[in-house]
Amino acid sequence: MNSSVTGCKRIHSIEVEQLQDSEEVQHSFLLIKGRLEPKCSAAKQLKATLELRDESLEQLTQLSSAGEFKLLFDLHKGERERQEEPAVTSRACLLQLRSCSGSRLIRFTYKPRSSPYRVQPLYIVCQDEKEEEQEQEQEKEKNARSDHSARCSLIDLNLRLVQCIYAHKLHAAGFANRTFTLNGPCRLFRSQLTTEETLAKTEDELWQHFAGEILSCAQWGQQLHLKFVAFVACTRYDGAAVAASGDLSYANIRRHLRGHAALGGGGLALFGSAHFYSWPRAFAEIGDCVRSAERVDVARLPDESNYRRTYGGVYASTLGAVCHELGHCFDLGHTLNGVMGQGFDYLNRRTHYVFVLTASGDTKRLACDDAEAEAEAEADSH
Ligand SMILES: [Zn+2]
Ligand SMILES: [Zn+2]
């Protein structure tokens, strides 16, 4: 990477989007997008070193043919390993980027966001699903984590990524350092429904039911500053029937998903768990999951990738759905671009729905666009 070795004589600079010197970062995943200028014929990689409290994290990333790069750092890494709560005090961080003759130093502070308006993740299990302790006993390996807690940590990891995506999109829209606050780690929520009852309900019925259960429960019901993002544990997919029918359309795949939802509005964004197969379980897997070109075997797993039919496509589409539906909980309407955009590929194929609160205090379901038309009509009438 030394210019005298590679033969490149150019004087490079490293441009970085968004992150400014002496900025305060409030979300725990730091996404950095940038570019080596001017284009270098020799350098293929960029080396990034992040000094974070008492440790130094190093990443080597590939440059695209245009000299662009992306990096993702976990600013909360040390605490997480020591299972500490995120510190409320700010701490100094130093990021150094190097490629060919280019070098860039950015000093910033990391201070976890603390807003009274928070999002609480829940993992909804049915009343007849196994207890965690029973499961642990059945496992051969004593230290193996139970399915439930593994799912909860998968949800936590990916919601931190959603938080980071929000920060970026809002920054790009001119709102620096805005995102939502996660109230805490994902919690198990035991529903009064049996698995059978859950699987028999439509997406709307699931939303109505779980919203009601969460609001009426002692632990969460009175916390008016909380919004919930919840995942149904027992989602089932009948891939054999899809394969046998020969109809691989999304409509048909959707018909063979039960206990599934992708619906947000009011205080709850509700999702199924059938697409978790494409989601990363650890920070180190994020890049591989995003780029994964592994083909989805529709006879076994539900595809949801805007016809890309890859694990990476399913991950992008379903995490995109979480961003989008959560946006409806924050009362965001549709825009041309970004997570609320019509161009966002989650929205390409179909009308989706939101729940709105009517004047009488009931909820009713509206197609997204109708909901906006109605809100506009409402606004116009005042
Ligand atoms: Zn160069
Ligand atoms: Zn929408």
Short mmCIF file of N, CA, C and O in Angstrom, two decimals, residues 187-253:
data_model
loop_
_atom_site.label_atom_id
_atom_site.label_comp_id
_atom_site.label_asym_id
_atom_site.label_seq_id
_atom_site.Cartn_x
_atom_site.Cartn_y
_atom_site.Cartn_z
N ARG A 187 -37.04 -8.80 24.83
CA ARG A 187 -37.61 -9.61 25.92
C ARG A 187 -38.60 -10.61 25.35
O ARG A 187 -39.29 -10.34 24.38
N LEU A 188 -38.67 -11.73 26.05
CA LEU A 188 -39.66 -12.74 25.72
C LEU A 188 -41.04 -12.24 26.15
O LEU A 188 -41.19 -11.74 27.27
N PHE A 189 -42.02 -12.36 25.28
CA PHE A 189 -43.38 -12.00 25.66
C PHE A 189 -44.25 -13.23 25.47
O PHE A 189 -44.39 -13.74 24.36
N ARG A 190 -44.79 -13.74 26.58
CA ARG A 190 -45.58 -14.96 26.46
C ARG A 190 -47.05 -14.61 26.22
O ARG A 190 -47.70 -13.99 27.05
N SER A 191 -47.53 -15.00 25.06
CA SER A 191 -48.90 -14.68 24.68
C SER A 191 -49.86 -15.69 25.30
O SER A 191 -49.48 -16.80 25.66
N GLN A 192 -51.12 -15.27 25.42
CA GLN A 192 -52.14 -16.20 25.90
C GLN A 192 -52.64 -17.10 24.77
O GLN A 192 -53.37 -18.06 25.00
N LEU A 193 -52.24 -16.81 23.55
CA LEU A 193 -52.66 -17.64 22.42
C LEU A 193 -51.86 -18.93 22.39
O LEU A 193 -50.68 -18.95 22.75
N THR A 194 -52.50 -20.01 21.92
CA THR A 194 -51.76 -21.23 21.66
C THR A 194 -51.15 -21.10 20.26
O THR A 194 -51.54 -20.23 19.48
N THR A 195 -50.22 -21.99 19.96
CA THR A 195 -49.61 -21.98 18.63
C THR A 195 -50.69 -22.16 17.56
O THR A 195 -50.70 -21.46 16.55
N GLU A 196 -51.60 -23.08 17.83
CA GLU A 196 -52.66 -23.36 16.87
C GLU A 196 -53.51 -22.11 16.60
O GLU A 196 -53.81 -21.78 15.45
N GLU A 197 -53.85 -21.40 17.67
CA GLU A 197 -54.65 -20.18 17.51
C GLU A 197 -53.88 -19.11 16.74
O GLU A 197 -54.43 -18.40 15.90
N THR A 198 -52.60 -19.01 17.05
CA THR A 198 -51.77 -18.01 16.37
C THR A 198 -51.69 -18.29 14.87
O THR A 198 -51.84 -17.40 14.04
N LEU A 199 -51.48 -19.57 14.54
CA LEU A 199 -51.31 -19.93 13.13
C LEU A 199 -52.61 -19.76 12.35
O LEU A 199 -52.59 -19.63 11.13
N ALA A 200 -53.75 -19.75 13.05
CA ALA A 200 -55.03 -19.63 12.37
C ALA A 200 -55.40 -18.17 12.09
O ALA A 200 -56.33 -17.89 11.35
N LYS A 201 -54.67 -17.23 12.70
CA LYS A 201 -55.05 -15.82 12.56
C LYS A 201 -54.41 -15.18 11.32
O LYS A 201 -53.31 -15.52 10.93
N THR A 202 -55.13 -14.20 10.77
CA THR A 202 -54.58 -13.42 9.66
C THR A 202 -53.60 -12.40 10.24
O THR A 202 -53.55 -12.18 11.45
N GLU A 203 -52.87 -11.76 9.34
CA GLU A 203 -51.91 -10.73 9.72
C GLU A 203 -52.59 -9.63 10.55
O GLU A 203 -52.09 -9.22 11.60
N ASP A 204 -53.75 -9.16 10.09
CA ASP A 204 -54.48 -8.12 10.83
C ASP A 204 -54.87 -8.57 12.21
O ASP A 204 -54.74 -7.85 13.19
N GLU A 205 -55.41 -9.80 12.26
CA GLU A 205 -55.86 -10.32 13.54
C GLU A 205 -54.70 -10.47 14.52
O GLU A 205 -54.84 -10.21 15.71
N LEU A 206 -53.55 -10.88 13.99
CA LEU A 206 -52.37 -11.01 14.86
C LEU A 206 -51.99 -9.65 15.43
O LEU A 206 -51.71 -9.50 16.61
N TRP A 207 -51.98 -8.63 14.55
CA TRP A 207 -51.60 -7.29 15.01
C TRP A 207 -52.57 -6.82 16.09
O TRP A 207 -52.16 -6.36 17.15
N GLN A 208 -53.87 -6.95 15.79
CA GLN A 208 -54.90 -6.51 16.75
C GLN A 208 -54.74 -7.24 18.07
O GLN A 208 -54.78 -6.64 19.14
N HIS A 209 -54.56 -8.55 17.98
CA HIS A 209 -54.50 -9.35 19.20
C HIS A 209 -53.27 -9.00 20.03
O HIS A 209 -53.37 -8.72 21.23
N PHE A 210 -52.10 -9.01 19.40
CA PHE A 210 -50.87 -8.78 20.17
C PHE A 210 -50.79 -7.34 20.68
O PHE A 210 -50.31 -7.10 21.78
N ALA A 211 -51.27 -6.39 19.87
CA ALA A 211 -51.29 -4.99 20.34
C ALA A 211 -52.13 -4.92 21.62
O ALA A 211 -51.73 -4.28 22.60
N GLY A 212 -53.27 -5.60 21.61
CA GLY A 212 -54.14 -5.61 22.78
C GLY A 212 -53.48 -6.27 23.98
O GLY A 212 -53.54 -5.76 25.10
N GLU A 213 -52.82 -7.40 23.73
CA GLU A 213 -52.17 -8.12 24.84
C GLU A 213 -51.03 -7.30 25.45
O GLU A 213 -50.85 -7.29 26.67
N ILE A 214 -50.25 -6.66 24.59
CA ILE A 214 -49.12 -5.87 25.10
C ILE A 214 -49.64 -4.68 25.92
O ILE A 214 -49.15 -4.40 27.02
N LEU A 215 -50.68 -4.02 25.38
CA LEU A 215 -51.23 -2.85 26.09
C LEU A 215 -51.86 -3.22 27.42
O LEU A 215 -51.87 -2.41 28.35
N SER A 216 -52.39 -4.43 27.52
CA SER A 216 -53.08 -4.78 28.76
C SER A 216 -52.18 -5.52 29.74
O SER A 216 -52.60 -5.88 30.82
N CYS A 217 -50.91 -5.75 29.37
CA CYS A 217 -50.06 -6.50 30.31
C CYS A 217 -49.42 -5.55 31.32
O CYS A 217 -49.19 -4.37 31.04
N ALA A 218 -49.19 -6.08 32.51
CA ALA A 218 -48.70 -5.24 33.61
C ALA A 218 -47.31 -4.69 33.33
O ALA A 218 -46.99 -3.56 33.68
N GLN A 219 -46.47 -5.51 32.69
CA GLN A 219 -45.08 -5.10 32.50
C GLN A 219 -44.94 -3.94 31.50
O GLN A 219 -44.14 -3.04 31.70
N TRP A 220 -45.71 -3.98 30.41
CA TRP A 220 -45.48 -3.00 29.34
C TRP A 220 -46.63 -2.03 29.12
O TRP A 220 -46.45 -0.98 28.52
N GLY A 221 -47.82 -2.40 29.57
CA GLY A 221 -49.01 -1.66 29.18
C GLY A 221 -49.04 -0.19 29.57
O GLY A 221 -49.58 0.64 28.86
N GLN A 222 -48.43 0.13 30.71
CA GLN A 222 -48.52 1.50 31.20
C GLN A 222 -47.38 2.40 30.72
O GLN A 222 -47.31 3.56 31.08
N GLN A 223 -46.48 1.83 29.95
CA GLN A 223 -45.31 2.63 29.55
C GLN A 223 -45.61 3.36 28.25
O GLN A 223 -45.30 2.89 27.16
N LEU A 224 -46.22 4.52 28.41
CA LEU A 224 -46.75 5.23 27.25
C LEU A 224 -45.68 5.80 26.33
O LEU A 224 -45.96 6.15 25.19
N HIS A 225 -44.45 5.88 26.83
CA HIS A 225 -43.37 6.41 25.99
C HIS A 225 -42.77 5.32 25.11
O HIS A 225 -41.90 5.59 24.31
N LEU A 226 -43.24 4.08 25.27
CA LEU A 226 -42.65 2.98 24.50
C LEU A 226 -43.45 2.66 23.25
O LEU A 226 -44.67 2.71 23.24
N LYS A 227 -42.72 2.34 22.18
CA LYS A 227 -43.32 1.69 21.02
C LYS A 227 -42.68 0.31 20.95
O LYS A 227 -41.58 0.11 21.47
N PHE A 228 -43.38 -0.64 20.36
CA PHE A 228 -42.88 -2.01 20.37
C PHE A 228 -42.61 -2.52 18.97
O PHE A 228 -43.38 -2.26 18.05
N VAL A 229 -41.51 -3.25 18.86
CA VAL A 229 -41.27 -3.98 17.62
C VAL A 229 -41.21 -5.45 18.03
O VAL A 229 -40.41 -5.84 18.88
N ALA A 230 -42.15 -6.24 17.50
CA ALA A 230 -42.31 -7.60 18.00
C ALA A 230 -42.23 -8.62 16.86
O ALA A 230 -42.65 -8.35 15.74
N PHE A 231 -41.67 -9.77 17.20
CA PHE A 231 -41.50 -10.85 16.23
C PHE A 231 -42.22 -12.09 16.75
O PHE A 231 -42.04 -12.47 17.91
N VAL A 232 -43.03 -12.70 15.90
CA VAL A 232 -43.78 -13.90 16.29
C VAL A 232 -42.86 -15.11 16.14
O VAL A 232 -42.31 -15.36 15.06
N ALA A 233 -42.72 -15.87 17.22
CA ALA A 233 -41.77 -17.00 17.20
C ALA A 233 -42.21 -18.16 16.32
O ALA A 233 -41.40 -18.81 15.69
N CYS A 234 -43.53 -18.41 16.28
CA CYS A 234 -43.98 -19.69 15.72
C CYS A 234 -44.30 -19.67 14.23
O CYS A 234 -44.92 -20.60 13.72
N THR A 235 -43.89 -18.63 13.50
CA THR A 235 -44.19 -18.55 12.07
C THR A 235 -43.84 -19.86 11.35
O THR A 235 -42.78 -20.43 11.59
N ARG A 236 -44.76 -20.34 10.51
CA ARG A 236 -44.54 -21.59 9.78
C ARG A 236 -44.62 -21.34 8.28
O ARG A 236 -45.41 -20.53 7.82
N TYR A 237 -43.82 -22.11 7.56
CA TYR A 237 -43.84 -22.02 6.10
C TYR A 237 -43.99 -23.41 5.53
O TYR A 237 -43.22 -24.32 5.87
N ASP A 238 -44.98 -23.59 4.67
CA ASP A 238 -45.21 -24.89 4.05
C ASP A 238 -44.59 -24.89 2.65
O ASP A 238 -45.27 -24.73 1.64
N GLY A 239 -43.27 -25.07 2.62
CA GLY A 239 -42.53 -25.03 1.37
C GLY A 239 -42.87 -26.19 0.45
O GLY A 239 -42.88 -26.04 -0.78
N ALA A 240 -43.17 -27.34 1.06
CA ALA A 240 -43.48 -28.52 0.25
C ALA A 240 -44.71 -28.25 -0.62
O ALA A 240 -44.74 -28.60 -1.80
N ALA A 241 -45.71 -27.57 -0.02
CA ALA A 241 -46.93 -27.28 -0.77
C ALA A 241 -46.66 -26.27 -1.88
O ALA A 241 -47.23 -26.36 -2.97
N VAL A 242 -45.78 -25.30 -1.60
CA VAL A 242 -45.44 -24.31 -2.63
C VAL A 242 -44.74 -25.01 -3.79
O VAL A 242 -45.09 -24.80 -4.96
N ALA A 243 -43.78 -25.88 -3.46
CA ALA A 243 -43.04 -26.60 -4.51
C ALA A 243 -43.99 -27.48 -5.31
O ALA A 243 -43.92 -27.52 -6.54
N ALA A 244 -44.90 -28.18 -4.60
CA ALA A 244 -45.83 -29.09 -5.28
C ALA A 244 -46.76 -28.34 -6.22
O ALA A 244 -47.14 -28.85 -7.28
N SER A 245 -47.12 -27.09 -5.85
CA SER A 245 -48.05 -26.32 -6.67
C SER A 245 -47.37 -25.78 -7.93
O SER A 245 -48.03 -25.44 -8.90
N GLY A 246 -46.05 -25.67 -7.90
CA GLY A 246 -45.32 -25.13 -9.04
C GLY A 246 -45.46 -23.62 -9.17
O GLY A 246 -44.89 -23.00 -10.05
N ASP A 247 -46.22 -23.01 -8.26
CA ASP A 247 -46.43 -21.55 -8.30
C ASP A 247 -45.49 -20.90 -7.29
O ASP A 247 -45.72 -20.97 -6.09
N LEU A 248 -44.42 -20.27 -7.79
CA LEU A 248 -43.41 -19.71 -6.89
C LEU A 248 -43.59 -18.19 -6.72
O LEU A 248 -42.67 -17.49 -6.32
N SER A 249 -44.77 -17.70 -7.04
CA SER A 249 -45.02 -16.26 -6.90
C SER A 249 -45.04 -15.88 -5.42
O SER A 249 -45.26 -16.72 -4.55
N TYR A 250 -44.83 -14.59 -5.15
CA TYR A 250 -44.85 -14.13 -3.76
C TYR A 250 -46.23 -14.32 -3.14
O TYR A 250 -46.34 -14.66 -1.97
N ALA A 251 -47.26 -14.11 -3.96
CA ALA A 251 -48.62 -14.27 -3.43
C ALA A 251 -48.80 -15.70 -2.91
O ALA A 251 -49.36 -15.92 -1.84
N ASN A 252 -48.29 -16.65 -3.67
CA ASN A 252 -48.44 -18.04 -3.25
C ASN A 252 -47.55 -18.37 -2.05
O ASN A 252 -47.96 -19.08 -1.14
N ILE A 253 -46.33 -17.84 -2.05
CA ILE A 253 -45.43 -18.04 -0.90
C ILE A 253 -46.10 -17.47 0.35
O ILE A 253 -46.15 -18.10 1.40
#
